[in-house]
Amino acid sequence: QVQLVESGGGLVQAGGSLRLSCVASGRTFSRYAMAWFRQAPGKEREKVGAITWSGGSTFYTDSVKGRFTISRDNTENTAYLQMSSLKPEDTAVYYCAAGTSIWSREYDYWGQGTQVTVSS
């Protein structure tokens, strides 16, 4: 089992920045690819991006490319989502997830989510 806990969400004005953290406990964090998803009210869950176990490769959905950066620190069992130039349409609950591949849609472990609200 892997337990994931997100933090860092909050209210920010458009154009601002936030950094989300996802701390893992349980089985070896470094074995897993890590992903960030988001879900806005009334919308389907969207995969924002992902990072390989080593941190050597990343994936981003088109809407966040150039604005969001995923990183990880395997010594701290933590993954990060740095969000810049935030837009109101980025408002959502953000979830981190652990799995076997950055390309997968299915992930094995999920956090509880953290709310990000971007005001215009």
Tab-separated table of N, CA, C and O in Angstrom:
chain	number	residue	atom	x	y	z
A	1	GLN	N	0.823	-1.197	0.000
A	1	GLN	CA	0.000	0.000	0.000
A	1	GLN	C	0.861	1.253	0.000
A	1	GLN	O	1.943	1.268	0.566
A	2	VAL	N	0.368	2.246	-0.684
A	2	VAL	CA	0.990	3.566	-0.684
A	2	VAL	C	-0.072	4.570	-0.269
A	2	VAL	O	-1.173	4.567	-0.822
A	3	GLN	N	0.241	5.382	0.691
A	3	GLN	CA	-0.665	6.442	1.097
A	3	GLN	C	-0.130	7.764	0.559
A	3	GLN	O	1.070	8.057	0.682
A	4	LEU	N	-1.032	8.539	-0.018
A	4	LEU	CA	-0.652	9.809	-0.624
A	4	LEU	C	-1.447	10.936	0.019
A	4	LEU	O	-2.669	10.820	0.172
A	5	VAL	N	-0.765	12.008	0.362
A	5	VAL	CA	-1.420	13.159	0.962
A	5	VAL	C	-0.987	14.421	0.227
A	5	VAL	O	0.202	14.761	0.215
A	6	GLU	N	-1.963	15.100	-0.376
A	6	GLU	CA	-1.676	16.344	-1.083
A	6	GLU	C	-1.827	17.535	-0.144
A	6	GLU	O	-2.586	17.494	0.823
A	7	SER	N	-1.124	18.585	-0.468
A	7	SER	CA	-1.264	19.851	0.248
A	7	SER	C	-0.834	20.979	-0.677
A	7	SER	O	-0.262	20.729	-1.744
A	8	GLY	N	-1.138	22.197	-0.257
A	8	GLY	CA	-0.687	23.361	-1.007
A	8	GLY	C	-1.761	24.061	-1.804
A	8	GLY	O	-1.500	25.096	-2.420
A	9	GLY	N	-2.959	23.504	-1.822
A	9	GLY	CA	-4.031	24.156	-2.552
A	9	GLY	C	-4.481	25.429	-1.857
A	9	GLY	O	-4.073	25.731	-0.732
A	10	GLY	N	-5.319	26.180	-2.537
A	10	GLY	CA	-5.826	27.408	-1.955
A	10	GLY	C	-6.432	28.300	-2.998
A	10	GLY	O	-6.714	27.877	-4.119
A	11	LEU	N	-6.653	29.548	-2.596
A	11	LEU	CA	-7.248	30.562	-3.466
A	11	LEU	C	-6.140	31.474	-3.970
A	11	LEU	O	-5.337	31.986	-3.187
A	12	VAL	N	-6.116	31.689	-5.273
A	12	VAL	CA	-5.089	32.538	-5.877
A	12	VAL	C	-5.726	33.342	-7.006
A	12	VAL	O	-6.684	32.873	-7.638
A	13	GLN	N	-5.191	34.510	-7.245
A	13	GLN	CA	-5.697	35.320	-8.352
A	13	GLN	C	-5.130	34.822	-9.680
A	13	GLN	O	-4.050	34.219	-9.722
A	14	ALA	N	-5.867	35.093	-10.727
A	14	ALA	CA	-5.390	34.740	-12.062
A	14	ALA	C	-4.015	35.353	-12.300
A	14	ALA	O	-3.762	36.497	-11.933
A	15	GLY	N	-3.136	34.560	-12.887
A	15	GLY	CA	-1.771	34.991	-13.107
A	15	GLY	C	-0.819	34.599	-12.002
A	15	GLY	O	0.403	34.722	-12.152
A	16	GLY	N	-1.366	34.145	-10.892
A	16	GLY	CA	-0.554	33.772	-9.755
A	16	GLY	C	-0.009	32.359	-9.859
A	16	GLY	O	-0.169	31.679	-10.876
A	17	SER	N	0.641	31.939	-8.780
A	17	SER	CA	1.286	30.635	-8.741
A	17	SER	C	0.938	29.896	-7.458
A	17	SER	O	0.634	30.516	-6.432
A	18	LEU	N	0.997	28.588	-7.551
A	18	LEU	CA	0.850	27.712	-6.392
A	18	LEU	C	1.741	26.506	-6.612
A	18	LEU	O	1.978	26.097	-7.751
A	19	ARG	N	2.199	25.927	-5.513
A	19	ARG	CA	2.917	24.664	-5.597
A	19	ARG	C	2.206	23.634	-4.741
A	19	ARG	O	2.057	23.832	-3.530
A	20	LEU	N	1.782	22.570	-5.376
A	20	LEU	CA	1.168	21.461	-4.661
A	20	LEU	C	2.223	20.423	-4.328
A	20	LEU	O	3.148	20.192	-5.102
A	21	SER	N	2.047	19.799	-3.182
A	21	SER	CA	2.945	18.726	-2.758
A	21	SER	C	2.134	17.456	-2.556
A	21	SER	O	0.959	17.504	-2.181
A	22	CYS	N	2.772	16.349	-2.771
A	22	CYS	CA	2.159	15.042	-2.562
A	22	CYS	C	3.179	14.181	-1.825
A	22	CYS	O	4.192	13.781	-2.412
A	23	VAL	N	2.910	13.936	-0.567
A	23	VAL	CA	3.826	13.142	0.255
A	23	VAL	C	3.340	11.708	0.304
A	23	VAL	O	2.159	11.451	0.577
A	24	ALA	N	4.248	10.790	0.055
A	24	ALA	CA	3.909	9.375	0.023
A	24	ALA	C	4.483	8.638	1.224
A	24	ALA	O	5.573	8.948	1.689
A	25	SER	N	3.746	7.658	1.688
A	25	SER	CA	4.236	6.772	2.729
A	25	SER	C	3.835	5.356	2.359
A	25	SER	O	2.945	5.138	1.545
A	26	GLY	N	4.492	4.400	2.972
A	26	GLY	CA	4.185	3.021	2.652
A	26	GLY	C	5.281	2.415	1.802
A	26	GLY	O	6.459	2.570	2.097
A	27	ARG	N	4.885	1.757	0.717
A	27	ARG	CA	5.868	1.093	-0.131
A	27	ARG	C	6.788	2.095	-0.812
A	27	ARG	O	6.506	3.270	-0.849
A	28	THR	N	7.858	1.630	-1.356
A	28	THR	CA	8.910	2.473	-1.882
A	28	THR	C	8.375	3.438	-2.932
A	28	THR	O	7.945	3.035	-4.007
A	29	PHE	N	8.434	4.712	-2.587
A	29	PHE	CA	7.926	5.768	-3.449
A	29	PHE	C	8.632	5.779	-4.787
A	29	PHE	O	8.010	5.976	-5.839
A	30	SER	N	9.914	5.552	-4.779
A	30	SER	CA	10.703	5.698	-6.001
A	30	SER	C	10.393	4.637	-7.044
A	30	SER	O	10.859	4.733	-8.175
A	31	ARG	N	9.621	3.625	-6.695
A	31	ARG	CA	9.259	2.604	-7.673
A	31	ARG	C	8.144	3.058	-8.602
A	31	ARG	O	7.897	2.436	-9.626
A	32	TYR	N	7.453	4.129	-8.231
A	32	TYR	CA	6.226	4.496	-8.915
A	32	TYR	C	6.373	5.746	-9.779
A	32	TYR	O	7.029	6.712	-9.382
A	33	ALA	N	5.717	5.696	-10.918
A	33	ALA	CA	5.451	6.924	-11.638
A	33	ALA	C	4.395	7.701	-10.859
A	33	ALA	O	3.520	7.108	-10.223
A	34	MET	N	4.502	9.010	-10.903
A	34	MET	CA	3.552	9.861	-10.194
A	34	MET	C	2.821	10.751	-11.182
A	34	MET	O	3.421	11.268	-12.130
A	35	ALA	N	1.543	10.925	-10.941
A	35	ALA	CA	0.731	11.749	-11.828
A	35	ALA	C	-0.096	12.730	-11.022
A	35	ALA	O	-0.364	12.512	-9.833
A	36	TRP	N	-0.488	13.786	-11.689
A	36	TRP	CA	-1.432	14.751	-11.125
A	36	TRP	C	-2.666	14.779	-12.028
A	36	TRP	O	-2.542	14.861	-13.257
A	37	PHE	N	-3.813	14.708	-11.397
A	37	PHE	CA	-5.095	14.815	-12.070
A	37	PHE	C	-5.845	15.994	-11.462
A	37	PHE	O	-5.515	16.474	-10.381
A	38	ARG	N	-6.878	16.415	-12.160
A	38	ARG	CA	-7.762	17.426	-11.589
A	38	ARG	C	-9.188	17.158	-12.040
A	38	ARG	O	-9.428	16.554	-13.086
A	39	GLN	N	-10.112	17.613	-11.233
A	39	GLN	CA	-11.525	17.483	-11.573
A	39	GLN	C	-12.253	18.741	-11.151
A	39	GLN	O	-12.269	19.083	-9.964
A	40	ALA	N	-12.825	19.405	-12.140
A	40	ALA	CA	-13.624	20.598	-11.887
A	40	ALA	C	-15.084	20.185	-11.739
A	40	ALA	O	-15.496	19.136	-12.251
A	41	PRO	N	-15.888	20.988	-11.060
A	41	PRO	CA	-17.308	20.655	-10.884
A	41	PRO	C	-18.000	20.427	-12.210
A	41	PRO	O	-17.870	21.234	-13.141
A	42	GLY	N	-18.705	19.312	-12.310
A	42	GLY	CA	-19.452	19.015	-13.507
A	42	GLY	C	-18.627	18.522	-14.674
A	42	GLY	O	-19.155	18.323	-15.772
A	43	LYS	N	-17.332	18.318	-14.450
A	43	LYS	CA	-16.452	17.864	-15.531
A	43	LYS	C	-15.799	16.543	-15.171
A	43	LYS	O	-15.713	16.165	-14.005
A	44	GLU	N	-15.330	15.859	-16.201
A	44	GLU	CA	-14.631	14.606	-15.977
A	44	GLU	C	-13.229	14.869	-15.422
A	44	GLU	O	-12.648	15.937	-15.621
A	45	ARG	N	-12.714	13.890	-14.758
A	45	ARG	CA	-11.346	13.972	-14.246
A	45	ARG	C	-10.375	14.061	-15.412
A	45	ARG	O	-10.503	13.350	-16.394
A	46	GLU	N	-9.409	14.935	-15.283
A	46	GLU	CA	-8.436	15.185	-16.349
A	46	GLU	C	-7.034	14.909	-15.833
A	46	GLU	O	-6.675	15.359	-14.731
A	47	LYS	N	-6.246	14.250	-16.631
A	47	LYS	CA	-4.852	14.024	-16.264
A	47	LYS	C	-4.048	15.268	-16.639
A	47	LYS	O	-3.996	15.651	-17.801
A	48	VAL	N	-3.433	15.873	-15.657
A	48	VAL	CA	-2.671	17.097	-15.872
A	48	VAL	C	-1.268	16.783	-16.369
A	48	VAL	O	-0.769	17.419	-17.301
A	49	GLY	N	-0.656	15.788	-15.751
A	49	GLY	CA	0.695	15.423	-16.143
A	49	GLY	C	1.219	14.299	-15.278
A	49	GLY	O	0.554	13.850	-14.345
A	50	ALA	N	2.426	13.857	-15.599
A	50	ALA	CA	3.012	12.748	-14.863
A	50	ALA	C	4.527	12.782	-14.983
A	50	ALA	O	5.085	13.453	-15.864
A	51	ILE	N	5.178	12.040	-14.087
A	51	ILE	CA	6.637	11.986	-14.074
A	51	ILE	C	7.061	10.559	-13.806
A	51	ILE	O	6.428	9.850	-13.022
A	52	THR	N	8.118	10.111	-14.486
A	52	THR	CA	8.603	8.759	-14.280
A	52	THR	C	9.235	8.589	-12.904
A	52	THR	O	9.500	9.566	-12.191
A	53	TRP	N	9.501	7.338	-12.547
A	53	TRP	CA	10.024	7.062	-11.216
A	53	TRP	C	11.352	7.781	-10.973
A	53	TRP	O	11.652	8.199	-9.866
A	54	SER	N	12.131	7.930	-12.022
A	54	SER	CA	13.442	8.561	-11.885
A	54	SER	C	13.375	10.074	-12.000
A	54	SER	O	14.338	10.766	-11.664
A	55	GLY	N	12.256	10.564	-12.500
A	55	GLY	CA	12.157	11.998	-12.770
A	55	GLY	C	12.727	12.387	-14.112
A	55	GLY	O	12.755	13.565	-14.467
A	56	GLY	N	13.152	11.404	-14.891
A	56	GLY	CA	13.813	11.699	-16.150
A	56	GLY	C	12.882	12.092	-17.278
A	56	GLY	O	13.318	12.724	-18.250
A	57	SER	N	11.633	11.714	-17.189
A	57	SER	CA	10.669	12.047	-18.241
A	57	SER	C	9.380	12.549	-17.619
A	57	SER	O	8.980	12.099	-16.547
A	58	THR	N	8.754	13.465	-18.345
A	58	THR	CA	7.479	14.007	-17.886
A	58	THR	C	6.492	14.067	-19.041
A	58	THR	O	6.873	14.027	-20.215
A	59	PHE	N	5.245	14.152	-18.661
A	59	PHE	CA	4.148	14.302	-19.622
A	59	PHE	C	3.239	15.409	-19.100
A	59	PHE	O	3.006	15.504	-17.892
A	60	TYR	N	2.729	16.246	-20.019
A	60	TYR	CA	1.776	17.285	-19.649
A	60	TYR	C	0.654	17.330	-20.662
A	60	TYR	O	0.877	17.188	-21.857
A	61	THR	N	-0.538	17.580	-20.175
A	61	THR	CA	-1.623	17.825	-21.098
A	61	THR	C	-1.428	19.197	-21.739
A	61	THR	O	-0.792	20.089	-21.158
A	62	ASP	N	-1.959	19.361	-22.933
A	62	ASP	CA	-1.662	20.572	-23.702
A	62	ASP	C	-2.035	21.862	-22.972
A	62	ASP	O	-1.341	22.870	-23.092
A	63	SER	N	-3.122	21.830	-22.234
A	63	SER	CA	-3.626	23.062	-21.620
A	63	SER	C	-2.709	23.624	-20.533
A	63	SER	O	-2.868	24.782	-20.131
A	64	VAL	N	-1.771	22.817	-20.043
A	64	VAL	CA	-0.898	23.300	-18.970
A	64	VAL	C	0.569	23.380	-19.389
A	64	VAL	O	1.401	23.832	-18.600
A	65	LYS	N	0.873	22.962	-20.595
A	65	LYS	CA	2.263	22.989	-21.043
A	65	LYS	C	2.818	24.410	-20.994
A	65	LYS	O	2.170	25.356	-21.421
A	66	GLY	N	4.006	24.524	-20.448
A	66	GLY	CA	4.646	25.827	-20.317
A	66	GLY	C	4.231	26.588	-19.068
A	66	GLY	O	4.831	27.614	-18.738
A	67	ARG	N	3.214	26.117	-18.370
A	67	ARG	CA	2.746	26.787	-17.143
A	67	ARG	C	2.945	25.924	-15.910
A	67	ARG	O	3.197	26.448	-14.829
A	68	PHE	N	2.797	24.617	-16.053
A	68	PHE	CA	2.905	23.693	-14.929
A	68	PHE	C	4.181	22.868	-15.063
A	68	PHE	O	4.585	22.503	-16.175
A	69	THR	N	4.766	22.539	-13.922
A	69	THR	CA	5.954	21.689	-13.898
A	69	THR	C	5.809	20.646	-12.803
A	69	THR	O	5.506	20.991	-11.654
A	70	ILE	N	6.019	19.399	-13.180
A	70	ILE	CA	5.992	18.302	-12.213
A	70	ILE	C	7.426	17.914	-11.878
A	70	ILE	O	8.272	17.790	-12.775
A	71	SER	N	7.679	17.703	-10.618
A	71	SER	CA	8.993	17.241	-10.176
A	71	SER	C	8.809	16.282	-8.999
A	71	SER	O	7.691	16.109	-8.509
A	72	ARG	N	9.891	15.685	-8.596
A	72	ARG	CA	9.817	14.768	-7.456
A	72	ARG	C	11.153	14.744	-6.732
A	72	ARG	O	12.204	14.993	-7.328
A	73	ASP	N	11.070	14.422	-5.469
A	73	ASP	CA	12.252	14.234	-4.647
A	73	ASP	C	12.119	12.879	-3.976
A	73	ASP	O	11.366	12.744	-2.996
A	74	ASN	N	12.800	11.894	-4.513
A	74	ASN	CA	12.653	10.540	-3.989
A	74	ASN	C	13.260	10.396	-2.596
A	74	ASN	O	12.901	9.470	-1.860
A	75	THR	N	14.151	11.266	-2.230
A	75	THR	CA	14.707	11.212	-0.868
A	75	THR	C	13.701	11.704	0.164
A	75	THR	O	13.800	11.369	1.341
A	76	GLU	N	12.748	12.514	-0.292
A	76	GLU	CA	11.710	13.053	0.593
A	76	GLU	C	10.345	12.411	0.350
A	76	GLU	O	9.355	12.819	0.967
A	77	ASN	N	10.303	11.422	-0.550
A	77	ASN	CA	9.038	10.743	-0.878
A	77	ASN	C	7.944	11.746	-1.262
A	77	ASN	O	6.782	11.603	-0.849
A	78	THR	N	8.330	12.735	-2.045
A	78	THR	CA	7.394	13.812	-2.357
A	78	THR	C	7.413	14.127	-3.853
A	78	THR	O	8.487	14.183	-4.462
A	79	ALA	N	6.228	14.331	-4.385
A	79	ALA	CA	6.068	14.830	-5.749
A	79	ALA	C	5.467	16.228	-5.675
A	79	ALA	O	4.732	16.546	-4.733
A	80	TYR	N	5.794	17.035	-6.671
A	80	TYR	CA	5.350	18.421	-6.666
A	80	TYR	C	4.658	18.767	-7.988
A	80	TYR	O	4.984	18.206	-9.039
A	81	LEU	N	3.749	19.716	-7.901
A	81	LEU	CA	3.148	20.304	-9.088
A	81	LEU	C	3.266	21.817	-8.925
A	81	LEU	O	2.545	22.413	-8.120
A	82	GLN	N	4.198	22.405	-9.646
A	82	GLN	CA	4.362	23.848	-9.641
A	82	GLN	C	3.471	24.438	-10.718
A	82	GLN	O	3.606	24.093	-11.896
A	83	MET	N	2.568	25.309	-10.313
A	83	MET	CA	1.599	25.893	-11.238
A	83	MET	C	1.827	27.401	-11.316
A	83	MET	O	1.830	28.075	-10.271
A	84	SER	N	2.017	27.891	-12.518
A	84	SER	CA	2.242	29.314	-12.732
A	84	SER	C	1.267	29.835	-13.774
A	84	SER	O	0.636	29.049	-14.481
A	85	SER	N	1.157	31.146	-13.849
A	85	SER	CA	0.241	31.778	-14.804
A	85	SER	C	-1.135	31.137	-14.735
A	85	SER	O	-1.744	30.796	-15.746
A	86	LEU	N	-1.613	30.987	-13.522
A	86	LEU	CA	-2.879	30.282	-13.321
A	86	LEU	C	-4.052	31.040	-13.929
A	86	LEU	O	-4.082	32.287	-13.952
A	87	LYS	N	-5.010	30.268	-14.407
A	87	LYS	CA	-6.209	30.793	-15.052
A	87	LYS	C	-7.433	30.317	-14.292
A	87	LYS	O	-7.390	29.265	-13.639
A	88	PRO	N	-8.535	31.032	-14.392
A	88	PRO	CA	-9.757	30.562	-13.710
A	88	PRO	C	-10.150	29.146	-14.118
A	88	PRO	O	-10.676	28.393	-13.284
A	89	GLU	N	-9.866	28.776	-15.340
A	89	GLU	CA	-10.217	27.423	-15.786
A	89	GLU	C	-9.333	26.341	-15.172
A	89	GLU	O	-9.585	25.147	-15.369
A	90	ASP	N	-8.312	26.726	-14.423
A	90	ASP	CA	-7.514	25.756	-13.682
A	90	ASP	C	-8.160	25.389	-12.349
A	90	ASP	O	-7.660	24.497	-11.647
A	91	THR	N	-9.243	26.062	-12.004
A	91	THR	CA	-9.944	25.768	-10.760
A	91	THR	C	-10.453	24.334	-10.764
A	91	THR	O	-11.150	23.917	-11.688
A	92	ALA	N	-10.086	23.586	-9.737
A	92	ALA	CA	-10.451	22.170	-9.655
A	92	ALA	C	-9.917	21.600	-8.351
A	92	ALA	O	-9.124	22.247	-7.653
A	93	VAL	N	-10.342	20.385	-8.065
A	93	VAL	CA	-9.687	19.592	-7.024
A	93	VAL	C	-8.554	18.828	-7.710
A	93	VAL	O	-8.772	18.163	-8.728
A	94	TYR	N	-7.377	18.957	-7.152
A	94	TYR	CA	-6.190	18.322	-7.719
A	94	TYR	C	-5.818	17.093	-6.887
A	94	TYR	O	-5.769	17.159	-5.658
A	95	TYR	N	-5.550	16.007	-7.599
A	95	TYR	CA	-5.211	14.739	-6.972
A	95	TYR	C	-3.846	14.266	-7.472
A	95	TYR	O	-3.545	14.395	-8.659
A	96	CYS	N	-3.074	13.689	-6.582
A	96	CYS	CA	-1.888	12.983	-7.035
A	96	CYS	C	-2.183	11.486	-7.016
A	96	CYS	O	-3.066	11.022	-6.292
A	97	ALA	N	-1.454	10.761	-7.847
A	97	ALA	CA	-1.666	9.328	-7.977
A	97	ALA	C	-0.342	8.646	-8.275
A	97	ALA	O	0.543	9.240	-8.895
A	98	ALA	N	-0.238	7.402	-7.844
A	98	ALA	CA	0.972	6.601	-8.069
A	98	ALA	C	0.620	5.386	-8.903
A	98	ALA	O	-0.408	4.735	-8.664
A	99	GLY	N	1.476	5.083	-9.858
A	99	GLY	CA	1.225	3.938	-10.726
A	99	GLY	C	2.489	3.477	-11.412
A	99	GLY	O	3.592	3.845	-11.018
A	100	THR	N	2.293	2.683	-12.464
A	100	THR	CA	3.440	2.056	-13.116
A	100	THR	C	3.947	2.809	-14.339
A	100	THR	O	5.081	2.597	-14.751
A	101	SER	N	3.138	3.680	-14.905
A	101	SER	CA	3.549	4.328	-16.147
A	101	SER	C	2.983	5.739	-16.231
A	101	SER	O	1.845	5.986	-15.838
A	102	ILE	N	3.780	6.639	-16.777
A	102	ILE	CA	3.275	8.000	-16.949
A	102	ILE	C	2.241	8.076	-18.068
A	102	ILE	O	1.507	9.047	-18.179
A	103	TRP	N	2.180	7.022	-18.909
A	103	TRP	CA	1.249	7.040	-20.041
A	103	TRP	C	-0.080	6.392	-19.712
A	103	TRP	O	-0.998	6.449	-20.509
A	104	SER	N	-0.169	5.754	-18.571
A	104	SER	CA	-1.378	5.032	-18.210
A	104	SER	C	-2.489	5.982	-17.798
A	104	SER	O	-2.243	7.075	-17.287
A	105	ARG	N	-3.709	5.537	-17.985
A	105	ARG	CA	-4.870	6.263	-17.468
A	105	ARG	C	-5.258	5.727	-16.098
A	105	ARG	O	-6.021	6.370	-15.374
A	106	GLU	N	-4.766	4.554	-15.773
A	106	GLU	CA	-5.124	3.915	-14.526
A	106	GLU	C	-3.947	3.981	-13.562
A	106	GLU	O	-2.818	3.656	-13.928
A	107	TYR	N	-4.233	4.403	-12.357
A	107	TYR	CA	-3.217	4.486	-11.328
A	107	TYR	C	-3.664	3.708	-10.100
A	107	TYR	O	-4.848	3.545	-9.844
A	108	ASP	N	-2.684	3.213	-9.373
A	108	ASP	CA	-2.976	2.273	-8.299
A	108	ASP	C	-3.372	2.952	-6.998
A	108	ASP	O	-4.177	2.405	-6.226
A	109	TYR	N	-2.793	4.095	-6.721
A	109	TYR	CA	-3.016	4.759	-5.433
A	109	TYR	C	-3.334	6.229	-5.671
A	109	TYR	O	-2.761	6.865	-6.562
A	110	TRP	N	-4.219	6.754	-4.837
A	110	TRP	CA	-4.699	8.120	-4.996
A	110	TRP	C	-4.681	8.863	-3.673
A	110	TRP	O	-4.915	8.264	-2.608
A	111	GLY	N	-4.435	10.152	-3.754
A	111	GLY	CA	-4.591	10.997	-2.593
A	111	GLY	C	-6.025	11.465	-2.461
A	111	GLY	O	-6.881	11.149	-3.292
A	112	GLN	N	-6.272	12.260	-1.431
A	112	GLN	CA	-7.636	12.705	-1.137
A	112	GLN	C	-8.011	13.976	-1.884
A	112	GLN	O	-9.190	14.340	-1.942
A	113	GLY	N	-7.028	14.642	-2.452
A	113	GLY	CA	-7.294	15.838	-3.231
A	113	GLY	C	-7.099	17.125	-2.453
A	113	GLY	O	-7.237	17.155	-1.228
A	114	THR	N	-6.763	18.172	-3.182
A	114	THR	CA	-6.640	19.499	-2.598
A	114	THR	C	-7.268	20.504	-3.552
A	114	THR	O	-7.072	20.418	-4.766
A	115	GLN	N	-8.037	21.427	-3.014
A	115	GLN	CA	-8.787	22.375	-3.832
A	115	GLN	C	-7.890	23.522	-4.278
A	115	GLN	O	-7.190	24.133	-3.472
A	116	VAL	N	-7.961	23.822	-5.560
A	116	VAL	CA	-7.308	24.999	-6.123
A	116	VAL	C	-8.393	25.872	-6.747
A	116	VAL	O	-9.151	25.397	-7.591
A	117	THR	N	-8.456	27.110	-6.318
A	117	THR	CA	-9.435	28.051	-6.845
A	117	THR	C	-8.697	29.272	-7.375
A	117	THR	O	-7.925	29.898	-6.646
A	118	VAL	N	-8.943	29.589	-8.640
A	118	VAL	CA	-8.294	30.726	-9.276
A	118	VAL	C	-9.364	31.770	-9.571
A	118	VAL	O	-10.297	31.514	-10.326
A	119	SER	N	-9.219	32.919	-8.973
A	119	SER	CA	-10.201	33.988	-9.171
A	119	SER	C	-9.774	34.887	-10.325
A	119	SER	O	-8.586	35.108	-10.559
A	120	SER	N	-10.779	35.409	-11.005
A	120	SER	CA	-10.491	36.277	-12.165
A	120	SER	C	-10.345	37.731	-11.755
A	120	SER	O	-10.621	38.108	-10.640
